[in-house]
Short mmCIF file of C-alpha atoms in Angstrom, two decimals:
data_model
loop_
_atom_site.label_atom_id
_atom_site.label_comp_id
_atom_site.label_asym_id
_atom_site.label_seq_id
_atom_site.Cartn_x
_atom_site.Cartn_y
_atom_site.Cartn_z
CA MET A 1086 81.68 85.00 89.25
CA TRP A 1087 82.39 82.87 86.18
CA ARG A 1088 82.10 85.93 83.90
CA ALA A 1089 84.94 87.64 85.73
CA TRP A 1090 87.09 84.50 85.40
CA VAL A 1091 86.36 84.30 81.66
CA PHE A 1092 87.24 87.99 81.33
CA VAL A 1093 90.59 87.56 83.09
CA MET A 1094 91.47 84.36 81.20
CA LEU A 1095 90.72 85.99 77.85
CA LEU A 1096 93.00 88.86 78.74
CA ALA A 1097 95.77 86.47 79.72
CA TRP A 1098 95.29 84.46 76.53
CA ALA A 1099 95.42 87.63 74.41
CA THR A 1100 98.60 88.69 76.16
CA PHE A 1101 100.49 85.48 75.41
CA ALA A 1102 98.96 85.02 71.97
CA PHE A 1103 100.93 88.05 70.81
CA ALA A 1104 104.14 87.09 72.59
CA ASP A 1105 105.76 86.02 69.32
CA LYS A 1106 105.62 89.62 68.12
CA MET A 1107 108.13 90.69 70.71
CA ALA A 1108 111.27 89.08 69.29
CA ALA A 1109 112.76 92.46 68.48
CA GLN A 1110 111.56 93.95 71.79
CA PRO A 1111 111.49 91.09 74.30
CA SER A 1112 109.27 91.18 77.36
CA THR A 1113 110.85 92.38 80.59
CA ILE A 1114 110.02 92.25 84.25
CA THR A 1115 108.45 95.63 84.84
CA SER A 1116 107.48 95.30 88.46
CA LEU A 1117 108.65 92.99 91.21
CA THR A 1118 107.92 94.10 94.75
CA TRP A 1119 107.76 92.27 98.05
CA ARG A 1120 106.18 93.84 101.11
CA VAL A 1121 106.23 92.19 104.53
CA ARG A 1122 104.46 93.85 107.45
CA VAL A 1123 104.06 92.93 111.11
CA GLU A 1124 100.97 94.61 112.60
CA SER A 1125 100.16 94.82 116.29
CA TRP A 1126 96.85 95.98 117.78
CA ASP A 1127 95.75 96.83 121.29
CA PHE A 1128 92.20 97.75 120.27
CA PHE A 1129 89.40 99.47 122.15
CA ASP A 1130 87.91 97.04 124.68
CA LEU A 1131 84.28 95.91 124.58
CA GLY A 1132 84.69 94.09 127.87
CA PHE A 1133 83.32 90.81 126.45
CA ALA A 1134 84.95 87.50 127.28
CA GLY A 1135 86.50 85.73 124.27
CA VAL A 1136 87.08 88.88 122.20
CA ASP A 1137 90.78 89.11 121.38
CA ASN A 1138 91.38 92.85 121.06
CA SER A 1139 95.15 92.59 121.55
CA TYR A 1140 97.14 90.60 118.97
CA THR A 1141 100.00 90.63 116.43
CA PHE A 1142 100.06 89.14 112.94
CA ILE A 1143 102.31 89.14 109.90
CA ALA A 1144 101.36 89.53 106.23
CA SER A 1145 103.23 89.26 102.94
CA LEU A 1146 102.36 90.75 99.55
CA LEU A 1147 104.43 89.73 96.51
CA ARG A 1148 103.66 91.39 93.17
CA ALA A 1149 105.37 90.33 89.93
CA GLY A 1150 104.58 91.70 86.49
CA ILE A 1151 105.83 91.51 82.92
CA ASN A 1152 105.11 93.70 79.95
CA GLY A 1153 105.82 93.74 76.26
CA LYS A 1154 105.19 95.63 73.04
CA ALA A 1155 102.98 94.31 70.26
CA SER A 1156 103.79 97.29 68.06
CA GLN A 1157 105.14 100.81 68.35
CA LYS A 1158 101.80 102.04 69.70
CA GLN A 1159 100.55 98.95 71.53
CA ASP A 1160 101.80 97.37 74.73
CA TRP A 1161 100.48 95.04 77.41
CA GLN A 1162 101.07 94.15 81.03
CA LEU A 1163 100.35 91.07 83.13
CA GLU A 1164 100.88 91.11 86.89
CA LEU A 1165 100.20 88.46 89.52
CA ALA A 1166 99.94 88.93 93.27
CA HIS A 1167 100.50 86.49 96.12
CA VAL A 1168 99.19 87.29 99.62
CA SER A 1169 99.69 85.26 102.79
CA PHE A 1170 98.93 85.74 106.49
CA ALA A 1171 100.15 84.22 109.74
CA GLY A 1172 98.88 84.79 113.26
CA LEU A 1173 95.49 86.33 112.47
CA PRO A 1174 93.16 86.58 115.50
CA THR A 1175 90.04 84.47 115.99
CA GLU A 1176 86.73 85.28 114.33
CA ALA A 1177 85.39 86.26 117.75
CA SER A 1178 87.53 89.39 117.44
CA ALA A 1179 85.48 90.73 114.51
CA GLY A 1180 85.91 94.48 114.20
CA ALA A 1181 88.94 94.70 116.49
CA GLY A 1182 91.48 96.06 114.00
CA THR A 1183 92.58 95.00 110.54
CA GLY A 1184 93.62 91.48 111.49
CA ALA A 1185 90.09 90.71 112.63
CA LEU A 1186 88.73 92.03 109.31
CA TYR A 1187 90.99 89.68 107.34
CA ARG A 1188 89.91 86.74 109.53
CA THR A 1189 86.21 87.56 109.20
CA ALA A 1190 86.41 87.90 105.41
CA ASN A 1191 88.43 84.70 104.84
CA GLY A 1192 87.62 82.29 107.65
CA GLY A 1193 90.48 79.80 107.98
CA ARG A 1194 92.04 80.66 104.62
CA ASP A 1195 95.43 82.38 104.91
CA GLY A 1196 96.76 82.85 101.35
CA SER A 1197 95.96 83.24 97.65
CA VAL A 1198 97.37 83.99 94.20
CA PHE A 1199 95.40 86.16 91.77
CA VAL A 1200 95.66 88.37 88.70
CA LYS A 1201 96.40 91.91 89.88
CA GLN A 1202 96.65 93.54 86.45
CA ALA A 1203 96.14 92.30 82.89
CA PHE A 1204 95.58 94.99 80.29
CA TRP A 1205 96.22 96.04 76.71
CA ARG A 1206 97.07 99.65 75.91
CA TRP A 1207 96.91 101.65 72.70
CA GLN A 1208 98.73 104.98 72.28
CA ASP A 1209 97.58 107.79 69.97
CA VAL A 1210 94.23 106.11 69.30
CA ALA A 1211 92.47 109.46 68.87
CA GLY A 1212 95.33 111.76 68.00
CA LYS A 1213 98.72 112.41 69.51
CA GLY A 1214 98.72 112.31 73.31
CA SER A 1215 95.74 109.98 73.61
CA MET A 1216 95.67 106.59 75.32
CA LEU A 1217 93.15 103.76 75.63
CA ARG A 1218 93.61 101.00 78.18
CA LEU A 1219 91.40 97.90 78.36
CA GLY A 1220 91.46 95.11 80.93
CA ARG A 1221 92.33 94.90 84.62
CA PHE A 1222 94.42 97.73 86.05
CA GLU A 1223 94.92 100.08 88.98
CA PHE A 1224 93.59 103.63 88.87
CA PHE A 1225 94.12 106.54 91.26
CA GLU A 1226 91.88 109.55 90.76
CA GLY A 1227 93.72 112.82 91.30
CA THR A 1228 96.98 111.68 89.70
CA GLU A 1229 96.07 112.79 86.18
CA LEU A 1230 98.72 115.14 84.69
CA MET A 1231 101.14 114.96 87.61
CA PRO A 1232 103.11 118.24 88.02
CA LYS A 1233 106.88 118.54 87.79
CA ASP A 1234 107.16 120.80 90.83
CA PRO A 1235 108.14 118.49 93.75
CA THR A 1236 105.90 120.21 96.30
CA LEU A 1237 102.87 120.14 93.99
CA SER A 1238 103.63 116.54 93.11
CA TRP A 1239 103.74 115.54 96.79
CA LEU A 1240 100.46 117.35 97.46
CA ARG A 1241 98.74 115.61 94.57
CA ARG A 1242 100.07 112.18 95.53
CA ASP A 1243 99.62 112.38 99.32
CA ARG A 1244 96.85 114.95 99.92
CA ILE A 1245 94.60 114.85 96.82
CA SER A 1246 94.72 111.44 95.14
CA HIS A 1247 92.76 108.36 96.25
CA ARG A 1248 90.18 110.36 98.25
CA LEU A 1249 87.28 108.79 96.35
CA LEU A 1250 88.77 106.24 93.97
CA GLY A 1251 91.98 104.27 94.56
CA ASN A 1252 93.50 100.82 94.93
CA PHE A 1253 93.31 100.60 98.75
CA GLY A 1254 97.05 100.05 98.46
CA TRP A 1255 97.77 99.83 102.19
CA SER A 1256 95.64 96.71 102.54
CA HIS A 1257 97.34 93.45 101.62
CA VAL A 1258 94.92 92.23 98.95
CA GLN A 1259 94.27 95.71 97.52
CA ARG A 1260 91.82 96.59 94.74
CA SER A 1261 91.96 96.64 90.93
CA LEU A 1262 89.43 97.73 88.32
CA ASP A 1263 88.11 95.79 85.31
CA GLY A 1264 87.15 98.13 82.51
CA LEU A 1265 88.49 100.76 80.15
CA GLN A 1266 90.28 104.07 80.55
CA PHE A 1267 90.72 106.82 77.96
CA SER A 1268 92.95 109.84 78.44
CA LEU A 1269 93.98 112.76 76.29
CA ASP A 1270 97.07 114.79 77.19
CA ARG A 1271 97.80 118.27 76.00
CA LYS A 1272 100.69 120.55 76.92
CA SER A 1273 99.11 121.77 80.14
CA SER A 1274 95.88 119.79 80.50
CA ASN A 1275 94.47 116.28 80.66
CA PHE A 1276 91.07 114.74 80.04
CA THR A 1277 90.40 111.30 81.53
CA LEU A 1278 87.38 109.01 81.25
CA LEU A 1279 86.99 105.72 83.12
CA LEU A 1280 84.28 103.04 83.08
CA ALA A 1281 84.99 100.07 85.33
CA ARG A 1282 83.97 97.55 87.96
CA PRO A 1283 86.08 96.89 91.06
CA THR A 1284 87.56 93.52 91.89
CA ARG A 1285 86.99 91.61 95.04
CA GLY A 1286 89.90 92.14 97.40
CA VAL A 1287 91.01 94.62 100.09
CA PHE A 1288 90.36 92.24 103.02
CA ASP A 1289 89.07 89.31 100.93
CA LEU A 1290 91.70 86.95 99.48
CA LYS A 1291 89.60 86.08 96.41
CA GLY A 1292 91.13 88.88 94.37
CA ASN A 1293 90.41 87.28 90.99
CA ASP A 1294 86.67 87.87 91.23
CA GLN A 1295 84.91 90.92 89.88
CA LEU A 1296 82.12 92.75 91.70
CA SER A 1297 79.74 92.62 88.77
CA LYS A 1298 76.99 94.57 90.54
CA VAL A 1299 79.19 97.60 91.29
CA THR A 1300 80.01 100.06 88.50
CA VAL A 1301 81.90 103.36 88.50
CA LEU A 1302 82.03 106.03 85.81
CA TYR A 1303 84.63 108.77 86.27
CA GLY A 1304 85.61 111.78 84.20
CA SER A 1305 88.04 114.61 84.94
CA TRP A 1306 89.63 117.68 83.44
CA THR A 1307 92.98 118.68 84.95
CA SER A 1308 94.85 121.86 84.08
CA ALA A 1309 98.27 123.20 85.05
CA PHE A 1310 97.75 126.95 85.32
CA ASP A 1311 101.50 127.56 85.67
CA ASP A 1312 104.55 125.87 87.21
CA ARG A 1313 103.25 126.55 90.73
CA SER A 1314 99.52 125.78 90.58
CA ASP A 1315 96.99 123.37 89.12
CA GLY A 1316 93.34 122.44 89.38
CA ARG A 1317 90.90 119.69 88.48
CA LEU A 1318 87.18 119.27 87.95
CA PHE A 1319 85.75 115.76 88.20
CA ALA A 1320 82.54 113.77 88.11
CA LEU A 1321 82.16 110.29 89.60
CA HIS A 1322 79.05 108.10 89.37
CA TYR A 1323 78.74 105.00 91.55
CA ARG A 1324 76.08 102.31 91.16
CA ASP A 1325 75.76 99.38 93.58
CA SER A 1326 72.99 96.80 93.26
CA ARG A 1327 74.44 94.13 95.59
CA PRO A 1328 71.70 92.63 97.83
CA VAL A 1329 73.38 93.70 101.09
CA VAL A 1330 72.27 96.09 103.82
CA LYS A 1331 73.65 99.57 103.15
CA THR A 1332 75.34 101.10 106.16
CA SER A 1333 73.32 104.05 107.41
CA ASN A 1334 71.89 105.59 110.57
CA THR A 1335 68.53 104.55 109.08
CA ALA A 1336 68.23 100.80 109.66
CA GLY A 1337 67.33 98.23 107.00
CA ILE A 1338 68.33 100.05 103.81
CA THR A 1339 68.68 97.36 101.12
CA GLY A 1340 67.91 99.06 97.80
CA LYS A 1341 70.33 100.23 95.13
CA VAL A 1342 72.91 102.92 95.82
CA LYS A 1343 73.24 105.39 92.94
CA VAL A 1344 75.42 108.37 93.88
CA THR A 1345 76.93 111.06 91.65
CA THR A 1346 79.80 113.18 92.98
CA LEU A 1347 80.87 116.50 91.46
CA GLY A 1348 83.99 118.17 92.74
CA GLY A 1349 87.41 119.60 92.20
CA HIS A 1350 90.67 120.73 93.70
CA TYR A 1351 93.03 123.71 93.55
CA LEU A 1352 96.69 123.67 94.58
CA ARG A 1353 99.22 126.47 94.75
CA THR A 1354 102.78 126.85 96.01
CA TRP A 1355 104.92 129.97 96.29
CA ASP A 1356 108.26 131.12 97.68
CA ALA A 1357 108.01 132.82 101.06
CA GLY A 1358 111.05 133.91 103.03
CA ASP A 1359 113.59 131.11 103.19
CA GLY A 1360 111.09 128.41 102.29
CA ARG A 1361 108.10 127.31 100.27
CA ALA A 1362 104.44 127.79 101.23
CA ASP A 1363 101.49 125.84 99.83
CA ALA A 1364 97.71 125.87 99.95
CA LEU A 1365 95.14 123.21 99.13
CA LEU A 1366 91.40 123.36 98.49
CA TRP A 1367 89.32 120.25 97.74
CA GLY A 1368 85.56 119.96 97.67
CA ALA A 1369 82.79 117.61 96.58
CA TRP A 1370 78.98 117.66 96.34
CA GLN A 1371 76.86 114.50 96.04
CA PHE A 1372 73.33 113.61 95.01
CA GLY A 1373 71.43 110.44 94.12
CA ASP A 1374 69.71 107.50 95.82
CA TRP A 1375 70.69 105.58 98.95
CA GLY A 1376 68.31 102.68 98.67
CA GLN A 1377 64.88 104.07 99.50
CA LEU A 1378 66.38 107.40 100.65
CA ASP A 1379 67.32 110.53 98.71
CA HIS A 1380 71.07 111.12 98.98
CA LYS A 1381 72.61 114.58 99.22
CA ALA A 1382 75.95 115.26 100.88
CA ASN A 1383 79.13 117.30 100.68
CA ALA A 1384 82.73 117.49 101.85
CA LEU A 1385 85.44 120.17 102.06
CA ALA A 1386 89.18 120.11 102.76
CA LEU A 1387 91.36 123.16 103.46
CA GLU A 1388 95.09 122.80 104.10
CA ALA A 1389 98.18 125.01 104.24
CA GLY A 1390 101.85 124.25 104.72
CA TYR A 1391 105.31 125.73 104.92
CA GLN A 1392 108.67 124.05 104.32
CA TRP A 1393 111.95 125.53 105.55
CA ARG A 1394 114.20 124.39 102.71
CA GLU A 1395 117.50 125.65 104.11
CA ALA A 1396 116.92 124.71 107.75
CA LYS A 1397 118.33 121.61 109.36
CA TRP A 1398 116.12 118.55 108.74
CA GLN A 1399 114.03 120.59 106.22
CA PRO A 1400 110.92 120.78 108.47
CA HIS A 1401 107.59 120.82 106.62
CA LEU A 1402 104.71 121.96 108.84
CA ARG A 1403 101.10 121.57 107.72
CA VAL A 1404 97.72 122.38 109.24
CA GLY A 1405 94.36 121.41 107.84
CA TYR A 1406 90.66 120.97 108.39
CA PHE A 1407 88.31 118.49 106.75
CA VAL A 1408 84.56 118.10 107.11
CA GLY A 1409 82.45 115.36 105.54
CA SER A 1410 78.73 115.83 106.08
CA GLY A 1411 76.62 113.62 108.31
CA ASP A 1412 72.92 112.81 108.62
CA ASP A 1413 71.14 114.54 111.50
CA ASN A 1414 67.80 112.71 111.23
CA PRO A 1415 67.54 108.93 110.80
CA ASN A 1416 63.76 109.09 110.53
CA ASP A 1417 63.29 111.25 107.42
CA ASN A 1418 63.62 110.33 103.73
CA ASP A 1419 67.05 111.92 103.27
CA HIS A 1420 70.52 110.40 103.55
CA GLU A 1421 73.07 113.17 104.10
CA THR A 1422 76.22 111.25 105.06
CA PHE A 1423 79.14 111.94 102.73
CA PHE A 1424 79.99 108.77 100.79
CA GLN A 1425 83.70 108.08 100.21
CA VAL A 1426 82.99 105.61 97.34
CA LEU A 1427 86.09 103.38 96.66
CA PRO A 1428 89.10 105.19 98.16
CA THR A 1429 92.45 104.37 99.67
CA PRO A 1430 91.35 105.60 103.10
CA ARG A 1431 94.66 105.32 104.93
CA LEU A 1432 96.14 108.34 103.15
CA TYR A 1433 93.70 110.43 105.18
CA ALA A 1434 93.31 108.19 108.24
CA ARG A 1435 96.69 106.62 108.93
CA THR A 1436 95.28 104.57 111.78
CA PRO A 1437 92.43 102.78 109.97
CA ILE A 1438 89.68 103.20 112.56
CA TYR A 1439 87.77 106.06 110.90
CA ASN A 1440 87.31 107.61 107.46
CA LEU A 1441 86.00 110.81 105.85
CA MET A 1442 82.28 110.04 106.35
CA ASN A 1443 80.41 112.08 109.00
CA ASN A 1444 83.81 113.36 110.02
CA LYS A 1445 85.40 116.59 111.23
CA ASP A 1446 89.19 116.44 111.32
CA LEU A 1447 91.39 119.28 112.59
CA PHE A 1448 95.01 118.23 112.21
CA VAL A 1449 98.67 119.25 112.35
CA GLN A 1450 101.47 117.44 110.52
CA LEU A 1451 105.24 117.84 110.83
CA MET A 1452 107.59 116.12 108.38
CA LEU A 1453 111.35 116.02 108.92
CA LYS A 1454 114.27 114.83 106.81
CA PRO A 1455 117.25 114.21 109.16
CA THR A 1456 119.33 112.71 106.30
CA LYS A 1457 118.79 111.58 102.72
CA ARG A 1458 117.98 108.09 103.98
CA TRP A 1459 115.82 108.93 107.00
CA SER A 1460 112.45 110.69 107.18
CA VAL A 1461 110.07 111.27 110.08
CA ARG A 1462 106.41 112.31 110.15
CA LEU A 1463 104.34 113.27 113.19
CA ASP A 1464 100.55 113.83 113.10
CA TRP A 1465 97.96 114.98 115.59
CA HIS A 1466 94.21 114.82 114.83
CA ARG A 1467 91.24 116.16 116.75
CA LEU A 1468 88.38 114.03 115.44
CA SER A 1469 84.66 114.64 115.84
CA LEU A 1470 81.46 113.53 114.16
CA ALA A 1471 79.82 116.09 111.88
CA LYS A 1472 76.42 115.01 113.25
CA ALA A 1473 75.95 113.32 116.63
CA ASN A 1474 72.81 111.53 115.40
CA ASP A 1475 74.79 109.75 112.70
CA LEU A 1476 77.27 106.87 113.00
CA TRP A 1477 81.02 106.55 113.53
CA TYR A 1478 82.11 105.19 110.15
CA ALA A 1479 85.15 103.18 109.07
CA GLY A 1480 86.12 101.24 105.93
CA GLY A 1481 86.98 101.88 102.31
CA GLY A 1482 84.20 100.57 100.10
CA ALA A 1483 82.95 97.40 98.41
CA PHE A 1484 85.31 94.43 98.57
CA ASN A 1485 83.00 91.38 98.26
CA ASN A 1486 79.33 90.52 97.80
CA THR A 1487 78.44 89.89 101.44
CA ALA A 1488 79.55 93.12 103.14
CA PHE A 1489 78.70 96.67 102.10
CA GLY A 1490 82.29 97.79 102.70
CA TYR A 1491 81.62 100.43 105.34
CA ALA A 1492 80.93 99.77 109.01
CA GLY A 1493 79.16 102.13 111.38
CA ARG A 1494 78.90 102.27 115.17
CA GLN A 1495 76.34 104.19 117.19
CA SER A 1496 77.56 107.51 118.59
CA GLY A 1497 75.76 107.31 121.91
CA GLY A 1498 74.48 110.81 121.23
CA GLN A 1499 78.03 112.18 121.39
CA ASP A 1500 80.02 114.04 118.74
CA ARG A 1501 83.63 113.95 120.04
CA LEU A 1502 85.27 110.87 118.55
CA MET A 1503 88.93 110.78 119.62
CA ASP A 1504 92.30 112.48 119.66
CA LEU A 1505 94.91 110.62 117.62
CA ALA A 1506 98.68 111.06 117.69
CA ASP A 1507 101.07 109.07 115.53
CA VAL A 1508 104.63 108.97 114.28
CA SER A 1509 106.23 107.15 111.35
CA ILE A 1510 109.94 106.67 110.68
CA ASP A 1511 111.16 105.62 107.23
CA TYR A 1512 114.65 104.43 106.38
CA SER A 1513 115.70 103.92 102.75
CA PRO A 1514 119.25 102.57 102.47
CA ASP A 1515 118.87 102.68 98.68
CA ALA A 1516 116.29 103.68 96.08
CA LYS A 1517 114.68 100.22 96.06
CA THR A 1518 114.40 99.44 99.78
CA THR A 1519 112.29 101.02 102.52
CA TRP A 1520 111.90 100.12 106.17
CA THR A 1521 109.00 101.73 108.06
CA LEU A 1522 108.03 101.90 111.72
CA TYR A 1523 104.61 103.37 112.58
CA VAL A 1524 103.16 103.91 116.06
CA ALA A 1525 99.78 105.48 116.88
CA ARG A 1526 97.82 106.16 120.04
CA ALA A 1527 94.08 106.90 119.98
CA ILE A 1528 92.54 108.59 123.01
CA GLY A 1529 88.84 107.86 122.79
CA LYS A 1530 86.27 110.49 123.68
CA GLY A 1531 82.50 110.29 124.15
CA VAL A 1532 81.68 108.39 120.93
CA VAL A 1533 84.33 105.72 121.50
CA GLN A 1534 83.52 105.36 125.18
CA SER A 1535 79.85 104.73 124.40
CA SER A 1536 80.82 101.67 122.29
CA PHE A 1537 83.86 100.48 124.28
CA PRO A 1538 83.11 100.98 127.99
CA ALA A 1539 85.92 98.68 129.16
CA GLY A 1540 88.72 100.50 127.32
CA LYS A 1541 88.38 103.71 125.31
CA ASN A 1542 92.04 103.95 124.21
CA ALA A 1543 93.85 102.01 121.48
CA THR A 1544 97.40 101.51 120.25
CA PHE A 1545 98.42 100.44 116.77
CA LEU A 1546 101.92 99.82 115.47
CA TYR A 1547 103.52 98.09 112.54
CA PHE A 1548 106.96 97.37 111.14
CA GLU A 1549 107.28 97.01 107.37
CA TRP A 1550 109.90 96.05 104.81
CA LEU A 1551 109.36 96.97 101.16
CA GLN A 1552 111.74 95.79 98.45
CA ARG A 1553 111.59 96.63 94.75
CA TRP A 1554 113.62 95.00 92.02
#
């Protein structure tokens, strides 16, 4: 990993080498956030002695960044992150919730400091409205050309972005990208091109390292059709040559993964009665190689919502259905499981025990706003496997060189996964502080029961404090 260290150190050196140019425009603290979260798991029970499936741990993430201007059209940013844990379970609990994943990835280590972002940015490099960014940064596909309409903006941020490429922001170590990004903004459209490699992180504390054998190439065209609707077309190519076993219902796949995803989204909102209605369509089609297998897969999301703007608590009710294809035959030469690439999975699976691979998700959401400072969200999900002969998948992509990044459990020939109900309560006493309580209950069905005969139900809760300065 010495190349990644050299890359980061050169970026840091370049940043401070130009510090003397900022006398007229001194550097400022651009981001300082501290997040502390207490997580508690009562996980599904394998029935094995020595496996700690019920535990509580605490984690802290401190991010501090500075930026400055080298000229009118050039600026830079340097951000460090510090992560620490206390109370993680034993390694014997591997797979039993997020705490066990942190312990498995880090052994006895419980903290680290690393470079989260370090980039140089040029404005108007190819005409007015263009931008080139080089270095280490965060990137969230689906957030290009964010709309001004608040409903559209919420849909893009919470129901479109991060599906295939994000920073895994809910995890404590998170993910960054080393590479370059070019974007071109016009009045009602945006073109974005990205070439990058992800950093180590997510569950692994060694966030400085780069995954040099994983590369992503992403391009998108986003257009605002009017004030109430927008759409995007995108292409994402993923290449992974790490010498690890690739998770699949076909055992022993060790070759390269080369997957291209083509897709897009369409959003629309409109006034209806005393409120605002919205509709969402997202789809993706994939092809390529999954080691020795031919890869072809697809996914589709359909959602609709209605918000009563004048009613008490401003209720926002949403219903939706998602299907990510699965593989029905582990013995042929095809791999047909939808691949979620490098997402932030918790946006679409708030209890992180499943993801969008081989998944059918019928759900209802209700969001309430009792006061300006309080908000409540309730979700119910009916979860099934798209194909019973495929696996029950969880995870969010590559995070080190020893694990593929996705885990899969046998289905036991079943397709019903679980019913999941959860509630989150957020309190924001001011614009820079948020307190969150989240509680979820998973009622396991045939798939879960086949893997966890001693206890098919699980409870997950956390309490979080987030402060920005």
